[in-house]
XYZ file of C-alpha atoms in Angstrom:
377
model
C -18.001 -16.162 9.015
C -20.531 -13.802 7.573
C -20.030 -10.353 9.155
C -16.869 -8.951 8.396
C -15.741 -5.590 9.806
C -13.095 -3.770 6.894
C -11.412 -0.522 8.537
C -10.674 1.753 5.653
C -13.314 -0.037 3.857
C -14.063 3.450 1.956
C -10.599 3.664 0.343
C -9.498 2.264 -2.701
C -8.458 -1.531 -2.059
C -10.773 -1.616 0.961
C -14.031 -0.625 -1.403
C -13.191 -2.952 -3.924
C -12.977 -6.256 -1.766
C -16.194 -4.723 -0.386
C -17.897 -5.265 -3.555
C -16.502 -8.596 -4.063
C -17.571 -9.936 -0.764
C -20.815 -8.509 -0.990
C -21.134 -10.393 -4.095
C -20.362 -13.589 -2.366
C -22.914 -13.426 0.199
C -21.114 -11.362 3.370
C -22.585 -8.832 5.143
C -19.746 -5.666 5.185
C -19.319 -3.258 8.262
C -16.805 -0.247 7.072
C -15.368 1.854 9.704
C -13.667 4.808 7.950
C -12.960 8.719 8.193
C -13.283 9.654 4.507
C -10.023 11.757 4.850
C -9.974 14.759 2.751
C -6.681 13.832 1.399
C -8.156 10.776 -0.497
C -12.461 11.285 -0.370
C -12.037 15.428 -0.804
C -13.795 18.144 0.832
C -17.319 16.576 0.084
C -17.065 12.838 0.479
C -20.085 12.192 1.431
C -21.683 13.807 -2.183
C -18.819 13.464 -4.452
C -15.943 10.434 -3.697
C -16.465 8.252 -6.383
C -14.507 5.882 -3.936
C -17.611 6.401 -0.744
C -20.599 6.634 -3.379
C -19.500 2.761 -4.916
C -20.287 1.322 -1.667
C -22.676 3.710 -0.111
C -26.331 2.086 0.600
C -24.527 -1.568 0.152
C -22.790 -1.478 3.612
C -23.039 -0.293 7.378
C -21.160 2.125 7.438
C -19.725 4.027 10.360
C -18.231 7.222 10.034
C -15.457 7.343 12.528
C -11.821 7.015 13.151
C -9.585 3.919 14.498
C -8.269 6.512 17.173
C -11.385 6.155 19.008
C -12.412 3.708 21.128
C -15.706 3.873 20.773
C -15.913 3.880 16.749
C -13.456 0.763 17.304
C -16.150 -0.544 19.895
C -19.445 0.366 17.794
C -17.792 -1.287 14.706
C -16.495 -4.222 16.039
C -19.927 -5.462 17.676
C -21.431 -8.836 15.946
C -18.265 -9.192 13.749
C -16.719 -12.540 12.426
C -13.479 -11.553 10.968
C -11.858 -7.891 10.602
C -9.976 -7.071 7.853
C -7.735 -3.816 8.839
C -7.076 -1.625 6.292
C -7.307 1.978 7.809
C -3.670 3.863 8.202
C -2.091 6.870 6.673
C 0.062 5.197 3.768
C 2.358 8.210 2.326
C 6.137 6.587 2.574
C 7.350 10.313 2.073
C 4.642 11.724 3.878
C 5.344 9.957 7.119
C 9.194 11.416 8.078
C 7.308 14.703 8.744
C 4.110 13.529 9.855
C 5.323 11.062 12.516
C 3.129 11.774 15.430
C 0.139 11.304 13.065
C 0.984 8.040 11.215
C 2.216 6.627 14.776
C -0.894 7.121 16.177
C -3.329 6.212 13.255
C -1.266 2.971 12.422
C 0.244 2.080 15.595
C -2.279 3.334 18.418
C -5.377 2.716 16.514
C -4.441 -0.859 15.676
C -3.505 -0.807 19.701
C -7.451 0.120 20.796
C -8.446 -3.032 18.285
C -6.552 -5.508 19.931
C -7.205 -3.721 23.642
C -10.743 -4.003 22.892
C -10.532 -7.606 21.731
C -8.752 -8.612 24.949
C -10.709 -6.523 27.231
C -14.532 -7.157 26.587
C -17.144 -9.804 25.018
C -16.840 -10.183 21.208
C -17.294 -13.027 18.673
C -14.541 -12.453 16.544
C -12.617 -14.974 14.818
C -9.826 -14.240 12.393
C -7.995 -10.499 11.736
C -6.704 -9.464 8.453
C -4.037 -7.097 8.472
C -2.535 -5.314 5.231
C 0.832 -5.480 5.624
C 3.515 -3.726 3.369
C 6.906 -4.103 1.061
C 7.857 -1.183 2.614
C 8.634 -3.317 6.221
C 11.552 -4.578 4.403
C 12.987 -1.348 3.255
C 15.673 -2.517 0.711
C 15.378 -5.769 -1.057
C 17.177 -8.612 -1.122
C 20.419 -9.232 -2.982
C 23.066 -11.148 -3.891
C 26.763 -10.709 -3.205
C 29.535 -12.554 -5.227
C 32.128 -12.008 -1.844
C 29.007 -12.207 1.112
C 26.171 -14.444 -0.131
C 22.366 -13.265 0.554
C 22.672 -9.576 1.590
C 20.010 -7.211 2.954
C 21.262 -3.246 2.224
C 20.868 -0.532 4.628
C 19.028 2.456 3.303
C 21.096 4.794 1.018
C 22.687 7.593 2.373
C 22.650 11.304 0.491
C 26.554 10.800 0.389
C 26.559 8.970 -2.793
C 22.794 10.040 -4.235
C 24.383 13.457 -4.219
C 26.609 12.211 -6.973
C 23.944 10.526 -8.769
C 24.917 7.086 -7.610
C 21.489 5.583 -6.622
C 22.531 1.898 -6.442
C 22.154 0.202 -2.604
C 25.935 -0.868 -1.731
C 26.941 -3.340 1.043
C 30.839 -2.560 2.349
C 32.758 -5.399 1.355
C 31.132 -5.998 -1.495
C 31.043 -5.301 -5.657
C 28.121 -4.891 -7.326
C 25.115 -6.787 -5.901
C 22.238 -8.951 -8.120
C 19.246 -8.065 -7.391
C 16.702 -11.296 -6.115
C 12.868 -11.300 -4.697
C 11.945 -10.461 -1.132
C 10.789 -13.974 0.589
C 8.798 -13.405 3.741
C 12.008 -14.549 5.765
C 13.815 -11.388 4.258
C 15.365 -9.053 6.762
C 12.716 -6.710 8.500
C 14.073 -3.249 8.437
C 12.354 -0.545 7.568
C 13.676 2.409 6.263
C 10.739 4.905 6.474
C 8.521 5.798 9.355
C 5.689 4.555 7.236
C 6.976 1.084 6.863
C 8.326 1.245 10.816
C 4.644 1.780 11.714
C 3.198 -1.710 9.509
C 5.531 -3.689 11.087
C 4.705 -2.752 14.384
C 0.740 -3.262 13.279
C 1.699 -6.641 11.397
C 3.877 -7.747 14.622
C 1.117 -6.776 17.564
C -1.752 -8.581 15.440
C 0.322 -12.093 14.859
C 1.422 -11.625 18.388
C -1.831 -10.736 20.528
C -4.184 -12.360 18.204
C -3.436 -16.312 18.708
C -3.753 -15.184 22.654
C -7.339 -14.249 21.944
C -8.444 -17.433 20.450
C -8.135 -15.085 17.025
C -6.798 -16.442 14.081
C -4.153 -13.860 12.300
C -3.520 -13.587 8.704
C -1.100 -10.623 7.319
C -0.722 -10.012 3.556
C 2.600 -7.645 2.440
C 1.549 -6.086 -0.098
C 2.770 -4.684 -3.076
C 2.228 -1.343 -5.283
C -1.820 -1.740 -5.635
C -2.863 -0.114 -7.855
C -6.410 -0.137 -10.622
C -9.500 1.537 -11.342
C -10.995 3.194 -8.010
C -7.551 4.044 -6.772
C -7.620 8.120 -5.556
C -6.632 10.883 -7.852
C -6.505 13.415 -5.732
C -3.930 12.227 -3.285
C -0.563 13.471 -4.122
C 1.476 11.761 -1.179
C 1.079 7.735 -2.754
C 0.242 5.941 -5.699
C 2.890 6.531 -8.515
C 0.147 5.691 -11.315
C -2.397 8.021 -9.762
C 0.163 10.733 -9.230
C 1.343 10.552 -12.978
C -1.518 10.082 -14.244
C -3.218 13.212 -12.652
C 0.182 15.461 -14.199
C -0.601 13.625 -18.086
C -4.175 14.707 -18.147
C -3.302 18.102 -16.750
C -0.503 18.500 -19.292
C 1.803 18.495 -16.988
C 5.649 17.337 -17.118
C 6.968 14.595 -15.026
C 9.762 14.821 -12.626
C 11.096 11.126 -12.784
C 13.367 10.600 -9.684
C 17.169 9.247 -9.330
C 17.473 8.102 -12.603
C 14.587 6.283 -13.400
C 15.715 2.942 -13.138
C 14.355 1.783 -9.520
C 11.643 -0.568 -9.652
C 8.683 -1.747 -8.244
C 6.647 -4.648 -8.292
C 2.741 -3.184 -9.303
C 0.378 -5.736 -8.527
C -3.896 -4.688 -10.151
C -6.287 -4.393 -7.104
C -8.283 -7.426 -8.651
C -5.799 -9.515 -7.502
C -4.798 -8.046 -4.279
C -8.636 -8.742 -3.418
C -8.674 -12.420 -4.913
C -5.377 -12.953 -2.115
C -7.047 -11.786 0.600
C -10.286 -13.258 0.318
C -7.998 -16.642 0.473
C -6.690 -15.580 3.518
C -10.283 -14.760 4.781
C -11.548 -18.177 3.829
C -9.019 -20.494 4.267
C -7.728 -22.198 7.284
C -4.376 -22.848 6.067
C -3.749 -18.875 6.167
C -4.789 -18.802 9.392
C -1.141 -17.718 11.563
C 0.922 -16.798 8.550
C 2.281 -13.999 6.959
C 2.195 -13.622 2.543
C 3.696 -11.304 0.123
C 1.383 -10.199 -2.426
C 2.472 -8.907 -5.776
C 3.239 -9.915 -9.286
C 6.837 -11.259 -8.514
C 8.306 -8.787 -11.371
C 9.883 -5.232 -11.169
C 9.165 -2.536 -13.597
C 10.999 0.401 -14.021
C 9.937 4.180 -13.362
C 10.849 5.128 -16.469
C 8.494 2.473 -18.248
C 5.647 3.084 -15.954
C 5.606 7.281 -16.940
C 6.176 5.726 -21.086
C 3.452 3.137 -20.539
C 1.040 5.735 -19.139
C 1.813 8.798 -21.766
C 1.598 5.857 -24.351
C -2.103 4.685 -23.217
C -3.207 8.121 -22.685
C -1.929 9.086 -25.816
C -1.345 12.513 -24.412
C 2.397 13.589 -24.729
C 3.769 15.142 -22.359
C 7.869 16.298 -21.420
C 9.593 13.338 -19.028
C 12.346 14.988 -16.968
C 14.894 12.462 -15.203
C 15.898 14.559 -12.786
C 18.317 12.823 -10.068
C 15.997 14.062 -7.964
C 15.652 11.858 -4.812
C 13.422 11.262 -1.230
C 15.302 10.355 1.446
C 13.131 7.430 2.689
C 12.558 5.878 -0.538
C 13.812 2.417 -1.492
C 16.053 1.653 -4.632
C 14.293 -1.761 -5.556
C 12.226 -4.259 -4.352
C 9.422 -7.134 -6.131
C 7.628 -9.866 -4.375
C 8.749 -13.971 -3.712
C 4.916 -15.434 -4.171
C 6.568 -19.251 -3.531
C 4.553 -19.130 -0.429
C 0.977 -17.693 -0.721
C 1.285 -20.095 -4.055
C 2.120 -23.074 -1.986
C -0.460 -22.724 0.509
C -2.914 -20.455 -1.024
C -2.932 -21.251 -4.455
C -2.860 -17.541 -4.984
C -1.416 -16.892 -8.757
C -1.731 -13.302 -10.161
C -4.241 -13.095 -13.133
C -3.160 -9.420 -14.486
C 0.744 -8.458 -15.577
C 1.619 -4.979 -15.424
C 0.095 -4.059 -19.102
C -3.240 -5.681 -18.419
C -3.586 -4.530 -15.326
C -2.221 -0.438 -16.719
C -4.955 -0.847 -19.747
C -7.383 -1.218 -17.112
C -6.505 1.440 -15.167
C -5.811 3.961 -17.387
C -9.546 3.040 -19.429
C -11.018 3.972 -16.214
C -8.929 7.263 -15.706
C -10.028 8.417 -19.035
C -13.866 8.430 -17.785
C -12.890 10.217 -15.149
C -13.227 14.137 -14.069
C -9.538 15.684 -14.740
C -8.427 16.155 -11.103
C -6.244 19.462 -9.964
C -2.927 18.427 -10.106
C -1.439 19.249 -6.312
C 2.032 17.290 -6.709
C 4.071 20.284 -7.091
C 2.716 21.363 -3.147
C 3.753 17.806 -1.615
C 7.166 18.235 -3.236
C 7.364 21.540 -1.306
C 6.493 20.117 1.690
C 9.375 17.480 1.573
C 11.736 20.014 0.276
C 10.877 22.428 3.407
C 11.865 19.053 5.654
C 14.621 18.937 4.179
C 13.795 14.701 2.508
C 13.789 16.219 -0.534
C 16.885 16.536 -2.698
């Protein structure tokens, strides 16, 4: 397989496994829109993200809504690797016609298209997400393996941010295996599932070979700092170099599991290249949770900028309370094993922020928009 098709190929994970395939002999198709939201007003003269790969790829400037940027791009591919969907968790429970039909119906056209006319593609890639499984997994001393429902503003009110499970005392915490409980709890996640279930579903009727990767919080040099919907590193890190506080949500002790983009890219070339993928669904991640309130210290710290930290009990409705990646499985069959922990991978990152042109900090305005929608609390 030497012509690979990557939708969203001009965004931040999709340009850097660009690169790296380029480098190992592929030739690299990106279908993307260059949405003002990540690229700005002038992608086309100053995204940092579009001018790394412009002139090293064909690129099509067009939308997976269409069916005939979807047709256009697909022609003479191998493999696909699908990366292009609106990706704001808090974003998408007042968007939901738009994230529906960028994630859902454009994935839909792919797969139409695939089943409908001539084509010589063999294997789909489809980035999955941590959020399909909404709350983690835990354990209960009176229930066993438990899998919380979303928390409810009746006890985040209070300041009580910790998922419960009636019947139960306090629950332990474990990692998310991919035979965790599917259940979303934003429309965001709702929408990868549905993408991750109609690829593993209509692909092996196609002759296609199906690979799905859940992944973690990417995050590394090239990721957008302009968007203010996603990307808690970007999002602080844009407030520190404008001298801005930071609002820390709940209390500052949820956690995520931040896997470097170097690695996310290493994963899924595996599942590009390898047969054993083929059919199977992986986490991808670092297998350990960090903290909020490290991640704003950690970034102040490397910065060396200090600015006021605010833990606000502030909350989204829509957000998760904890969750970090099992990797038994991509490990096992794979041999995928994370190169960068968190401080590597944040030294990188933030070295590469520091070159770049202070962006205007627009969090404040998303915050708004939430609060108006009432997800905001």
């Amino acid at each position: 397989m030497k012509n690979i098709l990557i939708t969203g190929g001009a965004g931040f994970i999709g340009s850097n496994l660009a690169l790296k395939l380029i480098s190992k002999g592929y030739n690299i198709t990106i279908l993307d829109n260059l949405s003002e939201q990540i690229h700005g007003v002038d992608p086309e003269n100053d995204s940092p993200l579009y001018q790394r790969i412009k002139g090293k790829v064909n690129f099509i400037k067009g939308t997976v809504t269409s069916v005939e940027d979807w047709r256009k791009a697909i022609a003479n591919q191998d493999a696909i690797v699908h990366y292009a969907a609106e990706t704001g968790t808090g974003q998408s429970m007042y968007e939901i016609q738009k994230y529906v039909d960028v994630n859902i119906n454009g994935t839909a056209i792919a797969l139409d298209l695939l089943a409908n006319e001539p084509h010589q593609v063999k294997k789909m890639v489809i980035a999955s997400s941590r959020s399909i499984y909404g709350e983690g997994k835990y354990k209960s001393a009176e229930l066993g393996i438990v899998y919380p429902t979303h928390r409810t503003a009746k006890y985040m009110d209070n300041g009580d941010f910790e998922v419960k499970v009636e019947g139960s005392g306090p629950l332990v915490l474990m990692a998310t295996d991919e035979e965790s409980k599917i259940h979303p709890s934003s429309v965001y996640g709702i929408t990868k599932q549905n993408q991750e279930q109609m690829i593993m579903t209509v692909c092996p009727t196609l002759g296609i070979a199906p690979v799905a990767f859940r992944y973690q919080n990417v995050y590394g040099p090239g990721q957008s700092l302009k968007n203010p919907y996603t990307g808690i590193l970007s999002i602080f890190s844009t407030q520190i170099k404008n001298g801005n506080g930071i609002n820390i949500f709940e209390d500052g002790k949820e956690t995520r599991d931040f896997v470097f983009v170097n690695d996310v890219v290493d994963a899924t070339i595996l599942g590009i290249e390898k047969e054993e993928a083929n059919n199977e669904v992986f986490n991808v991640g670092t297998g350990v949770p960090t903290d909020v309130i490290t991640v704003a210290n950690s970034l102040i710290k490397n910065y060396g900028i200090d600015v006021p930290v605010t833990i606000s009990g502030n909350y989204r409705l829509g957000d998760i309370r904890h969750n970090y990646a099992d990797l038994t499985k991509i490990k096992n069959i794979l041999g995928f094993e994370p190169q960068f922990s968190f401080e590597q991978g944040l030294k990188q990152f933030t070295n590469w922020v520091d070159k770049q042109e202070v962006q205007q900090d627009n969090y404040a305005k998303s915050i708004e928009e939430m609060k108006a929608k009432g997800l905001y609390k």
